[in-house]
mmCIF file of C-alpha atoms in Angstrom:
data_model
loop_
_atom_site.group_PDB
_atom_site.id
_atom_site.type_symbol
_atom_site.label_atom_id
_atom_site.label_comp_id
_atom_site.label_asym_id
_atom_site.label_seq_id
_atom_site.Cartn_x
_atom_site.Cartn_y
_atom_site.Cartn_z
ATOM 1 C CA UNK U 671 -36.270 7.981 -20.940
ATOM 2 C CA UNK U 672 -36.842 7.555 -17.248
ATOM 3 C CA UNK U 673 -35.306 7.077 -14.011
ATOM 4 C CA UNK U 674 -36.550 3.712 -12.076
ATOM 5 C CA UNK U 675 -35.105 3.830 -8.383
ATOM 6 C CA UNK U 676 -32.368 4.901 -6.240
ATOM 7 C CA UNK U 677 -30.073 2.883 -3.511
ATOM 8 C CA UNK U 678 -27.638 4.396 -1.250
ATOM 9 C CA UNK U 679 -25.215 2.165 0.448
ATOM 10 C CA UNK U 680 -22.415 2.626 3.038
ATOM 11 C CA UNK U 681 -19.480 0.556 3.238
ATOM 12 C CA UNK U 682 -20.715 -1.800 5.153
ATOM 13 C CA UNK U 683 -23.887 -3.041 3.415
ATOM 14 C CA UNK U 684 -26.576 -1.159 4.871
ATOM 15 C CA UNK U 685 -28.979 0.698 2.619
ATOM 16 C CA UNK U 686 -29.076 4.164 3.813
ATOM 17 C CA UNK U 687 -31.563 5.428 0.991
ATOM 18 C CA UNK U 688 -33.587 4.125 -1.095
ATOM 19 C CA UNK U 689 -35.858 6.442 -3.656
ATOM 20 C CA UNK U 690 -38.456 5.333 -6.534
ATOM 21 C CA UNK U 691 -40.013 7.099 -9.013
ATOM 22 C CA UNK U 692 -41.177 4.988 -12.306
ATOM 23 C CA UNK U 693 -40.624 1.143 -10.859
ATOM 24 C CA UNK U 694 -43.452 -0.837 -12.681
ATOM 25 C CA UNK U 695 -42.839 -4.150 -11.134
ATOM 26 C CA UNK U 696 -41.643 -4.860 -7.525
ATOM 27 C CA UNK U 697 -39.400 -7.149 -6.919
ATOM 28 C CA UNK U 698 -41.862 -9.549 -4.943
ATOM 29 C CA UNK U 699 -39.509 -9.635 -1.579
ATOM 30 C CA UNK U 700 -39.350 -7.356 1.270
ATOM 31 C CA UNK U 701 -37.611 -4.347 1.252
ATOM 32 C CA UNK U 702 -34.600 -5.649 3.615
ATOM 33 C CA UNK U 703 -34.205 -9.091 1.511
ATOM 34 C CA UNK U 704 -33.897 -6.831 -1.704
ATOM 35 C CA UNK U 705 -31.986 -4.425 -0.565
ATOM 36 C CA UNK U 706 -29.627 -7.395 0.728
ATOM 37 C CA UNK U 707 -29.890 -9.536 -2.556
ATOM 38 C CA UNK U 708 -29.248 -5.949 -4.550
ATOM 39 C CA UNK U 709 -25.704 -5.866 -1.984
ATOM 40 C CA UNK U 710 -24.751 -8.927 -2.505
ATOM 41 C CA UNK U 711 -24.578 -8.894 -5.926
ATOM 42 C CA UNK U 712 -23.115 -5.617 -6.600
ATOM 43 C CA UNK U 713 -20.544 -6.962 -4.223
ATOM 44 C CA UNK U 714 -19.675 -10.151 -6.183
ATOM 45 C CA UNK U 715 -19.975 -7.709 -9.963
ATOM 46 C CA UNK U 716 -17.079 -5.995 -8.187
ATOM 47 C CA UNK U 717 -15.008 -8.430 -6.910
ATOM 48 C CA UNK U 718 -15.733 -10.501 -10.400
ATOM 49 C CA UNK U 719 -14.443 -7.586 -12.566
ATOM 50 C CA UNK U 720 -11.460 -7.059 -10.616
ATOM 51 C CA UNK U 721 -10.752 -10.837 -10.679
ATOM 52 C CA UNK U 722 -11.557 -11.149 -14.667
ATOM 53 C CA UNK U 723 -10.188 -7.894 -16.019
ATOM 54 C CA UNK U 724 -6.995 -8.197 -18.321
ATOM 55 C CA UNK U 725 -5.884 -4.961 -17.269
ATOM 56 C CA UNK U 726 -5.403 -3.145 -14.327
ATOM 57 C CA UNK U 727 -8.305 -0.980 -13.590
ATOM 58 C CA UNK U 728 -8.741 2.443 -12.711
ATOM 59 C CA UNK U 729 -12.755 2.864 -11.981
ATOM 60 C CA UNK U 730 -13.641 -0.660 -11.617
ATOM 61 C CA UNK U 731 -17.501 -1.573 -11.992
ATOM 62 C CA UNK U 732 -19.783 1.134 -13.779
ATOM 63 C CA UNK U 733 -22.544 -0.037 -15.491
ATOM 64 C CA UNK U 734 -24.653 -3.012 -16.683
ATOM 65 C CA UNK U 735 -28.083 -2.948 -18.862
ATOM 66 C CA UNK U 736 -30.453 -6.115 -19.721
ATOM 67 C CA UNK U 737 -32.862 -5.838 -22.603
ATOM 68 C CA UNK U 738 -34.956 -3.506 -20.225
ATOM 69 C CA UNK U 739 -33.123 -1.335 -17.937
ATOM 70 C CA UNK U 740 -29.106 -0.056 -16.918
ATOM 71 C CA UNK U 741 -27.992 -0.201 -13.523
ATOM 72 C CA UNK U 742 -25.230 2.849 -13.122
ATOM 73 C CA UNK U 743 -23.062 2.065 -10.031
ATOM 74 C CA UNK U 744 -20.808 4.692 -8.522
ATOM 75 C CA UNK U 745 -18.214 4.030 -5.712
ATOM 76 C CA UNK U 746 -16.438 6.373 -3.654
ATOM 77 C CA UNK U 747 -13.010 5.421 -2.327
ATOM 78 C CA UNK U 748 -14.816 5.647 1.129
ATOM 79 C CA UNK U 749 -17.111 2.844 0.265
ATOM 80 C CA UNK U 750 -20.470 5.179 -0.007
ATOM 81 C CA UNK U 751 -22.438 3.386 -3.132
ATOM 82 C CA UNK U 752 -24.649 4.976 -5.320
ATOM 83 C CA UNK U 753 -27.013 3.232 -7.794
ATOM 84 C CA UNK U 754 -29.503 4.379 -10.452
ATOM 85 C CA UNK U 755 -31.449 1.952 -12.350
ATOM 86 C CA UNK U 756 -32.913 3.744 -15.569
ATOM 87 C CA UNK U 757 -33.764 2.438 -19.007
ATOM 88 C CA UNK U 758 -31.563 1.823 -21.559
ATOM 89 C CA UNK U 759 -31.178 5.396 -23.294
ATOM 90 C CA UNK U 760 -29.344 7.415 -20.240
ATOM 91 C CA UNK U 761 -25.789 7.529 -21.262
ATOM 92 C CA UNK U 762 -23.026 7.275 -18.706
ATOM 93 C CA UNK U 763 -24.825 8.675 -15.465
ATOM 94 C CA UNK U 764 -21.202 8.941 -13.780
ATOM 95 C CA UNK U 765 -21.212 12.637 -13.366
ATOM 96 C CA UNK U 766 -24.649 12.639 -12.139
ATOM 97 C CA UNK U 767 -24.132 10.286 -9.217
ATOM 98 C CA UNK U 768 -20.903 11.709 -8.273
ATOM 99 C CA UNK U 769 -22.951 15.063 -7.943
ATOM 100 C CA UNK U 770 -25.385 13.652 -5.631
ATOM 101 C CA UNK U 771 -22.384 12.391 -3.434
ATOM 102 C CA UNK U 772 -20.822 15.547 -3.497
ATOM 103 C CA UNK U 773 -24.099 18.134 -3.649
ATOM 104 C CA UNK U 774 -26.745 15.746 -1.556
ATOM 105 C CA UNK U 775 -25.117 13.418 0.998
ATOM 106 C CA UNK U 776 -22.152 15.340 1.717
ATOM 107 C CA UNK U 777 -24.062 18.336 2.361
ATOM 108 C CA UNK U 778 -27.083 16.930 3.655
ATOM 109 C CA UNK U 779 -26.018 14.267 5.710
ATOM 110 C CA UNK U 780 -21.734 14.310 6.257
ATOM 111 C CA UNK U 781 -22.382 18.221 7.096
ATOM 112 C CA UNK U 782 -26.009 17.489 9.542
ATOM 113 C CA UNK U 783 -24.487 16.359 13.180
ATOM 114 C CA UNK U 784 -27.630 14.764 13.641
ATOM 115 C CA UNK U 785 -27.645 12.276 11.453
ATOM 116 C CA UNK U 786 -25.591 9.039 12.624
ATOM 117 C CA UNK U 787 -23.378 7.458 9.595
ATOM 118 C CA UNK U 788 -23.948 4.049 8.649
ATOM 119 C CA UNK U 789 -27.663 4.190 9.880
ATOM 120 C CA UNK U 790 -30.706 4.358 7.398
ATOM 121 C CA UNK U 791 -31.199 8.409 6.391
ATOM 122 C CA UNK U 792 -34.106 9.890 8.020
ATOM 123 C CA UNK U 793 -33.087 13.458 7.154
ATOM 124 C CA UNK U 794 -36.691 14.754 5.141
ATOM 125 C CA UNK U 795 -34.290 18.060 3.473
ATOM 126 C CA UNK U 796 -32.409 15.474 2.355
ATOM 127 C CA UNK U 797 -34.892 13.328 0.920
ATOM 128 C CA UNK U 798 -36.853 16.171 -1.162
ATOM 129 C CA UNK U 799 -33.644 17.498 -2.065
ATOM 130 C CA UNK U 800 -32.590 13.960 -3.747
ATOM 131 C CA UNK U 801 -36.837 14.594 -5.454
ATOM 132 C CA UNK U 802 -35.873 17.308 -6.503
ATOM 133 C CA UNK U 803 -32.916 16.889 -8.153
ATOM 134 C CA UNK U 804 -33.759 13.765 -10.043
ATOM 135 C CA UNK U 805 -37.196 15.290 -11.268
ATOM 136 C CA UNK U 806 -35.392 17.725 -12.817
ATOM 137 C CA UNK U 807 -32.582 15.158 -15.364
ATOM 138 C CA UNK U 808 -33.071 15.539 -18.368
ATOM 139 C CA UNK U 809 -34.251 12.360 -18.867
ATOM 140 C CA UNK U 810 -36.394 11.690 -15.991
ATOM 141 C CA UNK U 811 -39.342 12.267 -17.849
ATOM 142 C CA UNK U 812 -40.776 9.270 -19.372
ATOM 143 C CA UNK U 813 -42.389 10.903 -22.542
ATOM 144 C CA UNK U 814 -39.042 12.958 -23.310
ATOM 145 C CA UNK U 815 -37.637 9.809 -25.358
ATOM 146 C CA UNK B 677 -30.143 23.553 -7.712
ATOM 147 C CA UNK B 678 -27.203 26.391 -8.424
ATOM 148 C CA UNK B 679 -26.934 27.385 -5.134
ATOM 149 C CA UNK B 680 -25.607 24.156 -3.500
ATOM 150 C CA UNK B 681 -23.091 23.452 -7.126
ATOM 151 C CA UNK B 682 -21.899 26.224 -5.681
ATOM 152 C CA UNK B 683 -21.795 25.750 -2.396
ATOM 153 C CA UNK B 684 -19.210 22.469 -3.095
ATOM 154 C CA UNK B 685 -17.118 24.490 -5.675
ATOM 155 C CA UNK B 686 -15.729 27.603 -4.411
ATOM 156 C CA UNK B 687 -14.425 26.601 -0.753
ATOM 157 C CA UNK B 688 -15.652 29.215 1.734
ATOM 158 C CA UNK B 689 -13.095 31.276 3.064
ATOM 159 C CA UNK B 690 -13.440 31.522 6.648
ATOM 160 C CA UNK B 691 -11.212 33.703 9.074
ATOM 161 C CA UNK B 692 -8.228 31.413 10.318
ATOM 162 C CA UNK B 693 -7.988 33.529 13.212
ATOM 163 C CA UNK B 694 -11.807 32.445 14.527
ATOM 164 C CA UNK B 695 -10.889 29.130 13.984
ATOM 165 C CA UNK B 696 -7.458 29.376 15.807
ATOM 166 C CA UNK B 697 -9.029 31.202 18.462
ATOM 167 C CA UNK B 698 -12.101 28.688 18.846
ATOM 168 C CA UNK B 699 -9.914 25.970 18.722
ATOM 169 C CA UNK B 700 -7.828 27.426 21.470
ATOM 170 C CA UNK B 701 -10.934 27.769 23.536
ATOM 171 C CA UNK B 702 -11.630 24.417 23.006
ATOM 172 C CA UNK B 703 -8.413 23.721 24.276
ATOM 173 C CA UNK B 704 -8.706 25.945 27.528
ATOM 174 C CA UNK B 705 -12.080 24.008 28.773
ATOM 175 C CA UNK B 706 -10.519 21.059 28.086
ATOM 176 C CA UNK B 707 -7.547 21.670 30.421
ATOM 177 C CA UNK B 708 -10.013 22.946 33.152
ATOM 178 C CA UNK B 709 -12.337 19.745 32.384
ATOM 179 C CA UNK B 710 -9.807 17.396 32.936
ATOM 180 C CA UNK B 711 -7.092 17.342 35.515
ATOM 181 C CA UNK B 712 -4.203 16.167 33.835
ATOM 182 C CA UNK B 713 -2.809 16.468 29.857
ATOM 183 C CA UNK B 714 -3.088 12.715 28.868
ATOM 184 C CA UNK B 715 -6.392 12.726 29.430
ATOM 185 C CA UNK B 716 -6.859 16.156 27.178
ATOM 186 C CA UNK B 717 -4.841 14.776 24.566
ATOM 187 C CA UNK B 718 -6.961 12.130 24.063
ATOM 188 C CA UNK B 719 -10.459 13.764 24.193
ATOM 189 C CA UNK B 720 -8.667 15.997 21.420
ATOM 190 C CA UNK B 721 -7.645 12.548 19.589
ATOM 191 C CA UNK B 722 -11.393 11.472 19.997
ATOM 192 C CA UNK B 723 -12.480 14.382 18.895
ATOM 193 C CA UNK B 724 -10.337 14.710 15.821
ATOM 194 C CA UNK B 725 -11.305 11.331 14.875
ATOM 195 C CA UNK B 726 -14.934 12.193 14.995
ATOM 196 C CA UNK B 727 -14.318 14.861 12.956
ATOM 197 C CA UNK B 728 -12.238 12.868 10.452
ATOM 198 C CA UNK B 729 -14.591 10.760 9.662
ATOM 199 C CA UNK B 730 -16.912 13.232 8.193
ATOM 200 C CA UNK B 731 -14.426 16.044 6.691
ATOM 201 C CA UNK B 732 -13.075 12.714 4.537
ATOM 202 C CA UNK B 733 -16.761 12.790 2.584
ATOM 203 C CA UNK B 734 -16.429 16.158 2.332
ATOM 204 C CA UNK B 735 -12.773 16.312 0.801
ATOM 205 C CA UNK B 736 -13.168 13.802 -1.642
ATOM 206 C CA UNK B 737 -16.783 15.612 -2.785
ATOM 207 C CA UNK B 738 -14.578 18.359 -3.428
ATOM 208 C CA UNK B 739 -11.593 17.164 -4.601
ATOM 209 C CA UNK B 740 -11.405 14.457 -7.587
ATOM 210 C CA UNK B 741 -8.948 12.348 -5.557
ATOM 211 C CA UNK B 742 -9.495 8.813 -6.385
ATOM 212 C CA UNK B 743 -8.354 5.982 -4.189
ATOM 213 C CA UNK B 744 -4.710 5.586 -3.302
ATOM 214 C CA UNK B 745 -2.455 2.750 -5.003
ATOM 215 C CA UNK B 746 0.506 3.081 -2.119
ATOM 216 C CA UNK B 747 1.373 5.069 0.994
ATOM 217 C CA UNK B 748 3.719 7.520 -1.118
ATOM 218 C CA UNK B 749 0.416 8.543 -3.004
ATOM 219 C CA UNK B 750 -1.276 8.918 0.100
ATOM 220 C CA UNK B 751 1.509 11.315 2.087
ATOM 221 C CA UNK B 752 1.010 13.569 -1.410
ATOM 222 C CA UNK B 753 -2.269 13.716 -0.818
ATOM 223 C CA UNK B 754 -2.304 14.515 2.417
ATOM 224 C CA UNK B 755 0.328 17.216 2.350
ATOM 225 C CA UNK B 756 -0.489 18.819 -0.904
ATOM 226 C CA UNK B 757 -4.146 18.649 -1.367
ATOM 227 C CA UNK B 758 -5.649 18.316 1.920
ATOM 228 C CA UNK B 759 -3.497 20.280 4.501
ATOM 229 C CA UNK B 760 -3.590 23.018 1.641
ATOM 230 C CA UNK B 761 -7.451 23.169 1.416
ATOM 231 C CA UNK B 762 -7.923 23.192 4.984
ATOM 232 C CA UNK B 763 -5.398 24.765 6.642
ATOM 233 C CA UNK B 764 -3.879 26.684 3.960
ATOM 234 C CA UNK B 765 0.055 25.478 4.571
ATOM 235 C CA UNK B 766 1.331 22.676 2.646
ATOM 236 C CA UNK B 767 3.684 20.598 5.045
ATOM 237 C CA UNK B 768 6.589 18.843 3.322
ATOM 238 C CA UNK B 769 6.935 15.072 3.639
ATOM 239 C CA UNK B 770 10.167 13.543 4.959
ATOM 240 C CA UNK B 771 11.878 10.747 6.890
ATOM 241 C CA UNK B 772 10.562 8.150 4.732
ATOM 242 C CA UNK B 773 11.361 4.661 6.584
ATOM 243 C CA UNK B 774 12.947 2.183 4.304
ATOM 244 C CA UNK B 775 9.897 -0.036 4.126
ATOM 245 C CA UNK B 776 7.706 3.183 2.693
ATOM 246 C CA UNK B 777 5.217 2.171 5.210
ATOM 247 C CA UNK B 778 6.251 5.417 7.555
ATOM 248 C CA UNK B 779 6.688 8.884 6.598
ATOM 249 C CA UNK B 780 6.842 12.829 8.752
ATOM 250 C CA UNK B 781 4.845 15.825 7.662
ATOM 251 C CA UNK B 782 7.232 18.483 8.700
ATOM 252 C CA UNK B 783 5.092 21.930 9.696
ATOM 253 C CA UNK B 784 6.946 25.454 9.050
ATOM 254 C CA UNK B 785 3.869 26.975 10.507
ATOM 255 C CA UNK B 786 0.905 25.488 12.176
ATOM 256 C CA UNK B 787 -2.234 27.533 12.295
ATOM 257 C CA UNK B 788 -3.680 26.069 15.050
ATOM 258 C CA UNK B 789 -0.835 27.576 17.453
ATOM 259 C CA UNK B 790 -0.714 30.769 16.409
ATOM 260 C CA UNK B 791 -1.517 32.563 19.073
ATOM 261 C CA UNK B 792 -0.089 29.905 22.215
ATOM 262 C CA UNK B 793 2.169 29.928 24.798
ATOM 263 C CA UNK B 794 2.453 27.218 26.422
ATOM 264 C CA UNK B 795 2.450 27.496 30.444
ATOM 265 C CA UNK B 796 4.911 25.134 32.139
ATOM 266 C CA UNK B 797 2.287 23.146 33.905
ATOM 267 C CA UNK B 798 1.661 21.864 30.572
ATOM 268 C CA UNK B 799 4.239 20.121 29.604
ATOM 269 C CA UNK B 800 2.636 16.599 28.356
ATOM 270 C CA UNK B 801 -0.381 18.578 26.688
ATOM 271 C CA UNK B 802 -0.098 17.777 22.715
ATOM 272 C CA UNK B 803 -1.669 21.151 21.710
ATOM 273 C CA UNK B 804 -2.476 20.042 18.023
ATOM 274 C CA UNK B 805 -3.791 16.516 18.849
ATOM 275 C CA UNK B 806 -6.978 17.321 17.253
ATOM 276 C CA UNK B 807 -5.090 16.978 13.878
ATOM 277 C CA UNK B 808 -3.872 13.591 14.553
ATOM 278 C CA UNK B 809 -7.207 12.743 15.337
ATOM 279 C CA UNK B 810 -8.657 13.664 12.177
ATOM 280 C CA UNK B 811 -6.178 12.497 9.785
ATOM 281 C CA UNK B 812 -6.329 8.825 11.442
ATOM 282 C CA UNK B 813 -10.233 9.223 11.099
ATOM 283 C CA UNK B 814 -10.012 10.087 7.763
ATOM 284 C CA UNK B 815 -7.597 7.451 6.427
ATOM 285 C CA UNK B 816 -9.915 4.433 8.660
ATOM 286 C CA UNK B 817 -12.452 5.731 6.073
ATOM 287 C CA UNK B 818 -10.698 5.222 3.385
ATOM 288 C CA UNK B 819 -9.543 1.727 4.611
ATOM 289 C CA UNK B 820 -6.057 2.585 6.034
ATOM 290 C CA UNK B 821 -5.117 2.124 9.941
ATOM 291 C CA UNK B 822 -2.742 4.499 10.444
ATOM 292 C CA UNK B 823 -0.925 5.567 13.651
ATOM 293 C CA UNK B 824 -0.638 9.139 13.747
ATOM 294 C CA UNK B 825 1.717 11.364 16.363
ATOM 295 C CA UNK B 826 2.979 14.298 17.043
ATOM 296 C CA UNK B 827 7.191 13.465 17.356
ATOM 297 C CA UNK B 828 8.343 17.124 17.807
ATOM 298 C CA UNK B 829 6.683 20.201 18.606
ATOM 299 C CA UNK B 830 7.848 24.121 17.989
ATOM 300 C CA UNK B 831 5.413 24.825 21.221
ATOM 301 C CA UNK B 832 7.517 22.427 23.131
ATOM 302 C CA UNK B 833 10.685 23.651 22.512
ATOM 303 C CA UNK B 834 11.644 22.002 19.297
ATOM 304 C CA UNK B 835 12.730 23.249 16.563
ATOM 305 C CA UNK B 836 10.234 21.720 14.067
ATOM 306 C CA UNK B 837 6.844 21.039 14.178
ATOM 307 C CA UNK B 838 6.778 17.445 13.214
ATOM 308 C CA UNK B 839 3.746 14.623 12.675
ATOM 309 C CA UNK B 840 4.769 10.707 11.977
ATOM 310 C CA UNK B 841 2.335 8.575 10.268
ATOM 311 C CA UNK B 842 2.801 5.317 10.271
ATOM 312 C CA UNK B 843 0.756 2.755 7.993
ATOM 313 C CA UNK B 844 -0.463 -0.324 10.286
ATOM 314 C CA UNK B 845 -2.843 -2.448 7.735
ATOM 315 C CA UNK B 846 -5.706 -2.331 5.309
ATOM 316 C CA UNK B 847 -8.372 -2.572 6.174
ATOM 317 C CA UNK B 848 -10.060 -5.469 4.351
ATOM 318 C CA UNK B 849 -13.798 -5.132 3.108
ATOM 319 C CA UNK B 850 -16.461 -7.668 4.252
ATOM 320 C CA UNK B 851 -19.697 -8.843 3.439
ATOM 321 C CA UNK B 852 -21.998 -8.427 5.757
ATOM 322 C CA UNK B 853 -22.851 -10.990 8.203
ATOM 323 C CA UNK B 854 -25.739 -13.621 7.377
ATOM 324 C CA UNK B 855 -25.267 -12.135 3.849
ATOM 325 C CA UNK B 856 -23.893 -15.437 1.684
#
């Protein structure tokens, strides 16, 4: 089991973060465009499950997987966006993301004057912290499946 | 990693009276940076709101508050889980306009006047404006434009100490532009 990559976005689109650890194959495009083309569709997934659902939902969007990989999507009611693409045996990452909301950017960031909301993170505790944390899942390691 | 799960769990108790104090102070240079109250009130307001912005990350990484369905929700919120975790007072909610979209937080005590006196040159400061600030900060986050005043005031001579809220729009979510 591994973890692939990491995007942060704010409420209005931009990418504040972006991490990688095991990404075999880039996506080909800059940086920006992906990180764009990544927005835009997370931003249609949620509009089309709110439009298609039979039922009124409570958490929306979560999760998708292809033959390769799961994207885990977690949204806080203030529009901050976490994703984690991993492969396909992580179960429901939910808890994780929500914990680096609550233990990484909200400390890190929300609590650090310094750094401007809604711009691209620059904060270096912040980044090694995110390492850190994610190095140590359980499943990060590629060899534990 | 233990140390900051723990940091987020158990709020830190901090000494009410350093922050009433402080915030009095903040108060004081205010009133001798800026001639007259209007102008005081609002760097409070500005203030507030700057502050809002951020404590909203920081109460919903504590609390497991999702979002909202209506207003009434919302007031709950507010009263019950916020005012208690921050302030430590839980103000009850009243005066609910017929429409649902307005509502008053009604203060029996308000920590940030505990130790004031208002002078009589005073009279148009809005002591606590910092709070409106901040809740109308938080709740833009959260996609809610709310207009937030203080309607009666216990340092002005009334009897209550009370806050209206009053829900303007949604704010609507957008795709960025040159995003199609």
């Amino acid at each position: 089991m591994t973890v692939h990559n990491l995007y942060i976005f704010d409420r209005n689109g931009s990418c504040l973060h972006y991490g990688e650890w095991n990404r075999k194959k880039q996506a080909g495009i800059s940086k920006e465009e992906e990180f764009k083309l990544m927005y835009g569709m997370l931003f249609s997934i949620r509009s089309f499950c709110s439009k298609m659902s039979p039922l009124d939902m409570k958490d929306g969007f979560l999760t998708f997987q292809t033959s390769k990989y799961k994207l885990h999507y977690y949204e806080t009611p203030t529009g901050i966006k976490i994703i984690m693409n991993t492969d396909l045996g992580v179960p429901n990452a939910k808890d994780i993301l929500h914990q680096i909301y609550s233990t990484l950017y909200v400390e890190y960031i929300v609590k650090n004057p310094l750094c401007v909301l809604g711009e691209q993170l620059t904060s270096d505790l912040f980044t090694t912290r995110l390492d850190l944390y994610i190095r140590a899942l359980p499943f990060f390691s590629p060899r534990a499946a | 990693m233990s140390r900051q799960s723990n940091r987020t769990t158990d709020s830190k108790k901090m000494n009410a009276e350093l922050f009433t104090l402080t915030y009095g102070a903040l108060v004081t240079q205010l009133c001798k940076d800026y001639e007259n109250d209007e102008e005081v009130n609002k760097q409070l307001d500005k203030m507030g709101y700057n502050i809002g912005v951020r404590l909203i990350e920081d109460f919903l990484a504590r609390s497991s508050v999702g979002r909202c369905q209506d207003f009434r929700e919302t007031a709950d919120v507010i009263a019950k889980v916020a005012f208690k975790m921050y302030l430590g007072i839980t103000p009850s909610v009243t005066n609910w306009s017929p429409a649902g979209d307005e509502f008053s937080l009604i203060l029996e005590s308000n920590p940030l006047v505990d130790f004031v006196e208002l002078p009589d040159n005073h009279s148009s400061l809005v002591y606590s404006n910092l709070l409106c600030g901040v809740l109308r900060g938080a709740l833009e986050m959260v996609q809610m434009a709310v207009d937030v005043k203080f309607a009666q005031d216990t340092l002005r001579g009334d009897n209550i100490t009370e806050i209206r809220m009053k829900f303007i729009k949604r704010i609507e979510e957008n795709l960025p532009a040159g995003d199609e």
